[in-house]
Coordinates of C-alpha atoms in Angstrom, one line a residue:
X75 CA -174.4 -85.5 -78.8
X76 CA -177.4 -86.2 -76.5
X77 CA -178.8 -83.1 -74.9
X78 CA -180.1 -82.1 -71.2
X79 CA -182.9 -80.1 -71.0
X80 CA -182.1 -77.4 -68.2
X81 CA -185.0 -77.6 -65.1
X82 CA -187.0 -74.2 -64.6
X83 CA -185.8 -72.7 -61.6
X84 CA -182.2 -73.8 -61.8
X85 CA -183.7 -76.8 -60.0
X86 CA -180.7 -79.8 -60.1
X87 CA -182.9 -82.9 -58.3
X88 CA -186.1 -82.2 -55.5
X89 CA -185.7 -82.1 -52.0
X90 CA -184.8 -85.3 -50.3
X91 CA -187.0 -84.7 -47.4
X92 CA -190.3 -82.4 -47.4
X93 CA -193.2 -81.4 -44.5
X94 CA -196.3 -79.2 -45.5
X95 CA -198.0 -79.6 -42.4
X96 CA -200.8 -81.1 -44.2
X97 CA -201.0 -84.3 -41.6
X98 CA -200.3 -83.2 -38.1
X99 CA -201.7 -86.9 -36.7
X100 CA -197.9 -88.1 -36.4
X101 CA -196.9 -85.4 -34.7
X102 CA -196.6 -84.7 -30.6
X103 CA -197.3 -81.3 -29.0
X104 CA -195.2 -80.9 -25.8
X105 CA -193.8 -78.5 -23.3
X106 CA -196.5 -75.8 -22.2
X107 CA -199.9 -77.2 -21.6
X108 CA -201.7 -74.9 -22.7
X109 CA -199.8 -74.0 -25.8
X110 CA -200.7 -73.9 -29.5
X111 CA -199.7 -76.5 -31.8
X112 CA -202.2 -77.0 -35.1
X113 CA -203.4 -76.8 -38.1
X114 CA -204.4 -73.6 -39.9
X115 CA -206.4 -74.0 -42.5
X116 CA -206.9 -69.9 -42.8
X117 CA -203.0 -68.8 -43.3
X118 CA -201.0 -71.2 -45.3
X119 CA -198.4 -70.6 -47.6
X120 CA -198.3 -74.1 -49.8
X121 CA -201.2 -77.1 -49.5
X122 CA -204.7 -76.2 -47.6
X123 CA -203.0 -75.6 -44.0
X124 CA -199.8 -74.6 -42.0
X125 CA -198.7 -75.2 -38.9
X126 CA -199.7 -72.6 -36.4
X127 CA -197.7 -72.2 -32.9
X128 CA -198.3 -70.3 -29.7
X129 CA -196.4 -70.6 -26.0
X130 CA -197.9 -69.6 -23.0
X131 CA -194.5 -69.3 -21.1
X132 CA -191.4 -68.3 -21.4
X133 CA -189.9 -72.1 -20.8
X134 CA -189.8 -74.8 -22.0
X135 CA -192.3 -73.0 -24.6
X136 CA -194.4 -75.3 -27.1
X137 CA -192.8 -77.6 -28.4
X138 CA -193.6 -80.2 -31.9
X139 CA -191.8 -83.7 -32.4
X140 CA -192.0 -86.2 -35.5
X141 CA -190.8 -89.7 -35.5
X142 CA -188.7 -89.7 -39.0
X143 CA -186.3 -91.7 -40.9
X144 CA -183.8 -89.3 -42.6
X145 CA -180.1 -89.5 -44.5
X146 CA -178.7 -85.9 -44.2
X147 CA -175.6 -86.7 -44.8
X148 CA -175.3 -84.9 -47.7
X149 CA -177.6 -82.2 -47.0
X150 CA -176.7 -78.6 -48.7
X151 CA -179.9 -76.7 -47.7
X152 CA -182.6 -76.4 -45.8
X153 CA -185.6 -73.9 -46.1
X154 CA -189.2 -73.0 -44.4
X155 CA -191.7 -70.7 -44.5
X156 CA -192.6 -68.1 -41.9
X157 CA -195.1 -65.7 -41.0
X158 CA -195.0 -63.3 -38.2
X159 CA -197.6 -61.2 -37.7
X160 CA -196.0 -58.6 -35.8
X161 CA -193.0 -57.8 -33.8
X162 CA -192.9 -60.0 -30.4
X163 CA -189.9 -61.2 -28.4
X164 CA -189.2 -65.2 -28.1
X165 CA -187.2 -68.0 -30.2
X166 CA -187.8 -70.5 -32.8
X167 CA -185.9 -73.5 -32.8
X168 CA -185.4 -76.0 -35.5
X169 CA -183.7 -79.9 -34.4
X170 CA -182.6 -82.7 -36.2
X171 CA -181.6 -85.5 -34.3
X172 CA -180.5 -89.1 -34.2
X173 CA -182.2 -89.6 -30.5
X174 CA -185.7 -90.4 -29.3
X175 CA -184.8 -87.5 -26.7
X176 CA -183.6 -85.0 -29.1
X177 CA -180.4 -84.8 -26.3
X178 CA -177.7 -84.7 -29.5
X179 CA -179.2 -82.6 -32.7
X180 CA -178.7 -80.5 -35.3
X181 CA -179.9 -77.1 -34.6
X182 CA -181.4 -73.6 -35.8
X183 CA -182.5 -71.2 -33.1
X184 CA -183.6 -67.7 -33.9
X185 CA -185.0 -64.8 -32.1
X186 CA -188.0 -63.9 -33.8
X187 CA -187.8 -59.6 -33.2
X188 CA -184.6 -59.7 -36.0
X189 CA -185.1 -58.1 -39.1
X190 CA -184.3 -61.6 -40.3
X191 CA -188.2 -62.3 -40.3
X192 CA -189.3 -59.0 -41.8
X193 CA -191.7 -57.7 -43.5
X194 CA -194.2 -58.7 -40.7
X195 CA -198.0 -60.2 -42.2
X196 CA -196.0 -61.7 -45.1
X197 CA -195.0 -65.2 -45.8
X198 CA -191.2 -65.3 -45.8
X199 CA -188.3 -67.9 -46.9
X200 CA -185.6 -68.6 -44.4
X201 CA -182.6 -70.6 -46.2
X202 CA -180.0 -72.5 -44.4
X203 CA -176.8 -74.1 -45.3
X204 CA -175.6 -77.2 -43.3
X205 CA -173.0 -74.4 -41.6
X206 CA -175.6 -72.4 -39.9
X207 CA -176.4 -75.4 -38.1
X208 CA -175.1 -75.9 -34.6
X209 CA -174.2 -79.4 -33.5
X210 CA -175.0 -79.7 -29.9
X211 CA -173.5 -83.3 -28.4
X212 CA -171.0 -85.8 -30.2
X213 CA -173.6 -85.9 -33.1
X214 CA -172.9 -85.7 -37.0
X215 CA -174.6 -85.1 -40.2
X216 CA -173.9 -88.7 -41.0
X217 CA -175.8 -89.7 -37.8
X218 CA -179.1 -91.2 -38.9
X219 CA -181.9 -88.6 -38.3
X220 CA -184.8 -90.3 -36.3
X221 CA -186.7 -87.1 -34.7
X222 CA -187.7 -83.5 -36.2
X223 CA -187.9 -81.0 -33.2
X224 CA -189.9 -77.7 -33.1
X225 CA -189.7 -75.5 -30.0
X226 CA -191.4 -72.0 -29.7
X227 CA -190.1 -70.3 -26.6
X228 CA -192.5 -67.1 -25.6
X229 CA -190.6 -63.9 -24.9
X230 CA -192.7 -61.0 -23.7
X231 CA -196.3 -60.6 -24.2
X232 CA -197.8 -60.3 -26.9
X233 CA -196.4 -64.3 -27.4
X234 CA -195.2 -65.1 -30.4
X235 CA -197.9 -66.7 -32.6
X236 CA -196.0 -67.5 -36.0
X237 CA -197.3 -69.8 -38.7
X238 CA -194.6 -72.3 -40.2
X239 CA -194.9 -73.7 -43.9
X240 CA -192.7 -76.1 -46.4
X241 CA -190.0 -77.8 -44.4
X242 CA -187.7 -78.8 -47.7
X243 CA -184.3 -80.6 -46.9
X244 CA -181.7 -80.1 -49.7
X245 CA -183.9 -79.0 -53.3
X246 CA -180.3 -78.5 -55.5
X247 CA -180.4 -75.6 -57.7
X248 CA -177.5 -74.0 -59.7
X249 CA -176.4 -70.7 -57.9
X250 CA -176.4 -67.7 -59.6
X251 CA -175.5 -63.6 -58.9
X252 CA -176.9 -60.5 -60.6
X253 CA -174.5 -57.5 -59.5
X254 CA -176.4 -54.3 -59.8
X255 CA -175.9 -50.2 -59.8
X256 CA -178.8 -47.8 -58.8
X257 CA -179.0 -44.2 -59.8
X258 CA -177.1 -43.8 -62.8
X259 CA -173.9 -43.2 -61.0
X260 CA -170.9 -42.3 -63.1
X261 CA -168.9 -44.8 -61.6
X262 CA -171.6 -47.3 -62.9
X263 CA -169.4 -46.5 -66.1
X264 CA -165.9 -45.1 -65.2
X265 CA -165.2 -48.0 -62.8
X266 CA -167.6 -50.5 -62.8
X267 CA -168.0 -51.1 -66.1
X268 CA -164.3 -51.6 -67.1
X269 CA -163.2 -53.7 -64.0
X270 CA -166.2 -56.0 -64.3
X271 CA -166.0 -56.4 -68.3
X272 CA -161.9 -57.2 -67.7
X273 CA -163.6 -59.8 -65.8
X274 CA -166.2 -61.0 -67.9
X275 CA -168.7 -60.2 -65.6
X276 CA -171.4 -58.5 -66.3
X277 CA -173.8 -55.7 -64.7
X278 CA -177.2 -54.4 -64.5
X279 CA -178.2 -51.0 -64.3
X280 CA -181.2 -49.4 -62.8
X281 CA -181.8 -46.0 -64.4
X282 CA -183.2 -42.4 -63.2
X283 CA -183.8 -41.2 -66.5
X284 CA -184.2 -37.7 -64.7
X285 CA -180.4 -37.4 -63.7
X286 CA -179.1 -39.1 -67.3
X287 CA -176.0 -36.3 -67.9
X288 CA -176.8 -34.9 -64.6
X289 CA -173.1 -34.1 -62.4
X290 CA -171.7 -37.3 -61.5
X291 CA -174.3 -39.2 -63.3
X292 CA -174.2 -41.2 -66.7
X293 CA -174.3 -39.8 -69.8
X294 CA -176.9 -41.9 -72.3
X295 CA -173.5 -42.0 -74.6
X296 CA -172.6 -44.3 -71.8
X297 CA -175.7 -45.9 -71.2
X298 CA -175.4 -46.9 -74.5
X299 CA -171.9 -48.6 -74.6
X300 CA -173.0 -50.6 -71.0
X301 CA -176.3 -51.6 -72.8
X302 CA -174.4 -52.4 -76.5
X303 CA -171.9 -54.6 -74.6
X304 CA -174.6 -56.8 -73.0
X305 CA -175.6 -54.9 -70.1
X306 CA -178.8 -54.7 -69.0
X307 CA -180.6 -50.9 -68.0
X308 CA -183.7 -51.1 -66.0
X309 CA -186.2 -48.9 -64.7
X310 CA -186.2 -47.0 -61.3
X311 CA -188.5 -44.2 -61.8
X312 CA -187.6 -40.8 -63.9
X313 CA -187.2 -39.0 -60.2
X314 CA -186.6 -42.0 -57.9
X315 CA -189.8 -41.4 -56.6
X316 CA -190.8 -43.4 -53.7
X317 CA -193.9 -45.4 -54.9
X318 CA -195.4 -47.2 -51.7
X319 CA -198.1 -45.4 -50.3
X320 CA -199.7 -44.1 -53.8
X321 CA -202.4 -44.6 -55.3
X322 CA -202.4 -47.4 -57.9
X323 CA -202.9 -45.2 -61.1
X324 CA -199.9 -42.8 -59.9
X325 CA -197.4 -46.1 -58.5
X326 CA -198.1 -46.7 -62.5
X327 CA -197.4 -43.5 -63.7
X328 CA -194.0 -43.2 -62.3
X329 CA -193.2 -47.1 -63.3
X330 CA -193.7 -46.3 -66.7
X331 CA -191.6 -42.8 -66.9
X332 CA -188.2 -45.0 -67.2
X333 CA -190.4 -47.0 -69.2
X334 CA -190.9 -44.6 -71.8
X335 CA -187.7 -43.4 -71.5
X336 CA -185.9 -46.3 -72.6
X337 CA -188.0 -47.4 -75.3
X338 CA -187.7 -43.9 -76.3
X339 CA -183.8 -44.3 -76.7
X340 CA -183.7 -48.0 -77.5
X341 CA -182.9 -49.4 -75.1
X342 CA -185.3 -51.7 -75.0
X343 CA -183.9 -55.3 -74.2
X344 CA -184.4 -54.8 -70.5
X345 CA -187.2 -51.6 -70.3
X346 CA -189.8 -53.9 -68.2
X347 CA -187.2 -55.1 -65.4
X348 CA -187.6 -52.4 -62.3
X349 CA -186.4 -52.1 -58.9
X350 CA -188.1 -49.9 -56.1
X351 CA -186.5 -46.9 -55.3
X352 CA -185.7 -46.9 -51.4
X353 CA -186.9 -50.7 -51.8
X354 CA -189.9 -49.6 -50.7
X355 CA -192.9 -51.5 -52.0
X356 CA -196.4 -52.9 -51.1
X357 CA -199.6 -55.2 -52.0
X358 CA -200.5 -51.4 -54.4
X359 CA -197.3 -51.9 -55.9
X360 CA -197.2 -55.4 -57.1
X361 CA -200.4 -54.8 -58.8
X362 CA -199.0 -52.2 -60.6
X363 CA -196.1 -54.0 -61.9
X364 CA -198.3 -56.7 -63.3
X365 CA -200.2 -53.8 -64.2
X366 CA -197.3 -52.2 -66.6
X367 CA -196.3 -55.3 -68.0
X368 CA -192.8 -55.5 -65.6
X369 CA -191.1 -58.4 -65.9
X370 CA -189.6 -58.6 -62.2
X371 CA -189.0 -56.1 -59.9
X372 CA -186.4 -56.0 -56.9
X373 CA -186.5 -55.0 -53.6
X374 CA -184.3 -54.7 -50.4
X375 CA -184.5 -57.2 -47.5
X376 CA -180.6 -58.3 -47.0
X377 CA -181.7 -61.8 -48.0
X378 CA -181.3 -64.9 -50.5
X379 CA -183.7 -64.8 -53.5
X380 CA -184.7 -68.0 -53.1
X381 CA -185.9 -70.6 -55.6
X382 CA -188.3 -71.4 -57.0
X383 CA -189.2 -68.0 -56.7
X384 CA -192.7 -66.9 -54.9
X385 CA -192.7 -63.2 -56.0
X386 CA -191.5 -62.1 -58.7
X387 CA -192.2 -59.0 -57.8
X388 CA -190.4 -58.6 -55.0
X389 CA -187.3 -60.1 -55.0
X390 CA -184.7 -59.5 -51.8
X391 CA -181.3 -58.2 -52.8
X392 CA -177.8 -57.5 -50.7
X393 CA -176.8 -53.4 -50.5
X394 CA -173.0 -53.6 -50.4
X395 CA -172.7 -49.5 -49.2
X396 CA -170.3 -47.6 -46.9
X397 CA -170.0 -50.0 -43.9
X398 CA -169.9 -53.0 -45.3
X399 CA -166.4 -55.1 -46.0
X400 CA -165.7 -57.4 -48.3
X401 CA -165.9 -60.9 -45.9
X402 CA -169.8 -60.2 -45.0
X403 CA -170.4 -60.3 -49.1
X404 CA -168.1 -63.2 -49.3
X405 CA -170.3 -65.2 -46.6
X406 CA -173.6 -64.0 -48.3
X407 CA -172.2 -65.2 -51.8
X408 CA -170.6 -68.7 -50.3
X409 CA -174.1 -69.1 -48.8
X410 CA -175.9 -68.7 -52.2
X411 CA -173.0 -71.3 -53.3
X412 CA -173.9 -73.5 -50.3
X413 CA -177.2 -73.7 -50.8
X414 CA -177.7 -73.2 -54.5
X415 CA -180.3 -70.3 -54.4
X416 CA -179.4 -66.8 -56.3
X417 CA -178.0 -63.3 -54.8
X418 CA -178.2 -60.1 -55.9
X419 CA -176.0 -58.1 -54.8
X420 CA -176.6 -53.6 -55.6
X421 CA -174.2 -50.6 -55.5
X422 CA -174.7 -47.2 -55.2
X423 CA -171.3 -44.8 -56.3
X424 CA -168.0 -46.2 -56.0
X425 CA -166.0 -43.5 -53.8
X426 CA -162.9 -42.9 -51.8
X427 CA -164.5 -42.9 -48.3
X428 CA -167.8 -43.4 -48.9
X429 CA -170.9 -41.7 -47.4
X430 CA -173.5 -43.0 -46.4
X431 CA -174.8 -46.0 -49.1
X432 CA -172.1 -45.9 -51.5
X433 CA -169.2 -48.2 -51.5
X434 CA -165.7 -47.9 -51.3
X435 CA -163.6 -49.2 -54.8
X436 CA -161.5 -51.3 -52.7
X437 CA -164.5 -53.3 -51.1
X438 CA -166.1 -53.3 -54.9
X439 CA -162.7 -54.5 -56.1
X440 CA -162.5 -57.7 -53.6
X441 CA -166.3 -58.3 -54.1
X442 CA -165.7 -59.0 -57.8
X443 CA -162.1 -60.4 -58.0
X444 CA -163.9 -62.8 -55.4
X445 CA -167.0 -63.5 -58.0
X446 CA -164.2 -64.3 -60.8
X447 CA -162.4 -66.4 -58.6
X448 CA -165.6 -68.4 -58.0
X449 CA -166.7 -68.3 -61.1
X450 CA -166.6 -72.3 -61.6
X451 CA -169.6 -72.4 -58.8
X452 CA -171.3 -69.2 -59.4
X453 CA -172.4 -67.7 -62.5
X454 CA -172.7 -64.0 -62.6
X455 CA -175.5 -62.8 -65.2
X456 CA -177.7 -59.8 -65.9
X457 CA -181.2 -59.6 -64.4
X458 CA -182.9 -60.7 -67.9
X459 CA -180.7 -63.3 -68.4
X460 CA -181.7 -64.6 -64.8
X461 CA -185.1 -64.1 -65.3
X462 CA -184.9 -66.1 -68.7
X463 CA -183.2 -68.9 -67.5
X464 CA -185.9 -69.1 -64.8
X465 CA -188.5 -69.3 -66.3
X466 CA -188.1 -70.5 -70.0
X467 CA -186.7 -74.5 -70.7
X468 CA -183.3 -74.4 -71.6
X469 CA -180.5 -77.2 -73.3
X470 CA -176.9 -77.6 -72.6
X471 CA -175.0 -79.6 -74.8
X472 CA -173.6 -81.9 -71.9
X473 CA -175.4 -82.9 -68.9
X474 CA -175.6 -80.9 -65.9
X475 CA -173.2 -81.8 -63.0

């Protein structure tokens, strides 16, 4: 039977439609005068430039147009780039439209103070399914697309000044979910582990090697039956030691403590994959990842891990904890469906009325029975396996649908 190799990145086919910013000549700067709309060749996240914006007033703002000729019709996703360089009020809005006057369009406005553009002074990736759109006028996605909007609308002063990269309509890439524990929780084992392997789904568990057989905390006996039936147990410090902020040869030290550990007790299959504790990372501690041979580390930020990935060293994850119900992780997991980028979703303990960060077994219930209910459009795998599949060319024994 003919064979199919498997694209890196989960990528299914490339973008239909694609703007780097590299050429601004086709494009028309309106709305404030005296506003900002050009290249910078400095700050860029893909090419040799981005496109750099600036308002002088609150309204209209500075605005960007492009004569285009697009078929959306079947668009799934759509993604950018972003950097902020600090917190400021105003908006960023995103149009496609089928009229020379942009009056019906396709539209994504956000307020640029949301956590949704955070970490500030870092290039970020927003991702968008078709949903998030709002249609303004009797427009649809079968419309033919003939204009690309951009309007920056200042807020208070400082004015926003972000840089925007890597306009990609529709890249298809097979979704994917890692479902994750932090801290060695016995619940990791006494409920996770037995409701998800019912299930066929598996987990992956970040260890503090310092609390293994601790109260409430997994014994390596069952460390070792998680890891022995697939599972995969990472790092997280010995201590969960918050590692941002330290020096380089200490951020290295405490990386490598769970290191040890594991290789120690052989569990070695997943030693080099690591998550921050507190999600807390910087510049320091990428560098010492690379430095201790870590695989791919994760990290916080309530967001999409989207593909193809830019660090693997920071890699945004979901916390599912006290306050949050099953129908938010059911919109972020039909959005990683949507759009066919990857979401990790991470638990704490698994409680009766949760404090603060742990999650309540009901919620963890719903969230799973949901994932095997879904399973023919979202694969569930361990971090490694993720991480392998990314990166290393693959075969199926049928073609890819």
């Amino acid at each position: 039977m003919p064979r199919s190799a498997l694209p890196q990145n989960y990528q299914i086919h490339d973008p239909i439609w694609t703007e780097g910013f590299e050429d601004l000549s086709s494009w028309t700067k309106g709305g404030d005068a005296e506003g900002i709309a050009e290249a910078d060749t400095e700050n860029f996240k893909e090419g040799s430039q981005s496109l750099v914006m600036r308002p002088v007033t609150d309204w209209p703002g500075v605005t960007f147009t492009k004569t285009v000729d697009l078929d959306l019709s079947s668009l799934a996703s759509f993604t950018y780039w972003i950097y902020t360089p600090e917190a400021t009020y105003g908006s960023l809005e995103i149009d496609f439209s089928p009229d020379a006057n942009v009056a019906r369009k396709m539209s994504i406005a956000e307020s640029l103070h949301t956590s949704g553009f955070e970490p500030r002074g870092k290039w970020i990736r927003k991702i968008f399914s078709k949903s998030d759109f709002t249609v303004v006028g009797n427009t649809r996605w079968d419309d033919h697309i003939i204009r690309v909007f951009i309007r920056l609308v200042g807020g208070s002063v400082p004015r926003p000044r972000p840089n925007i990269d890597g306009f990609r309509a529709d890249a298809r890439f097979i979704p994917k979910c890692v479902v994750m524990f932090d801290d060695t929780h016995d619940t990791d084992y006494t409920v996770a582990f037995p409701y998800m392997s019912a299930r066929n789904i598996p987990g992956t568990c970040y260890l503090n090697s310092d609390n293994v057989g601790a109260p409430g905390r997994c014994t390596l006996s069952q460390i070792q039956t998680m890891y022995d039936a697939g599972w995969a147990i990472c790092g997280h410090t010995a201590s969960h030691t918050t590692i941002a902020g330290l020096p380089l040869d200490e951020q290295e030290y405490y990386i490598s403590t769970t290191q040890d550990y594991l290789e120690q007790h052989g569990l070695t299959r997943c030693k080099d994959y690591f998550t921050y504790p507190n999600n807390s990372a910087d510049d320091v501690s990428f560098q010492a990842c690379a430095n201790r041979g870590i695989v791919c580390a994760r990290a916080g930020g309530n967001a999409l891990t989207g593909l193809p990935v830019d660090n693997k060293y920071y890699l945004p994850s979901y916390a599912v904890q006290h306050n949050t119900t099953v129908s938010t992780v059911i919109a972020w997991i039909n959005k990683a469906i949507a759009t066919g980028h990857s979401i990790f979703l991470f638990f704490h303990s698994i409680v009766e009325n949760p404090p603060t960060y742990q999650c309540d077994p009901a919620v963890f219930r719903g969230v799973i029975d949901y994932l095997y209910n879904m399973r023919p459009l979202i694969k569930c795998v361990t971090i490694d396996e993720w991480y392998n599949g990314l990166t290393n060319p693959r075969y199926r024994s049928l073609p890819m649908r």
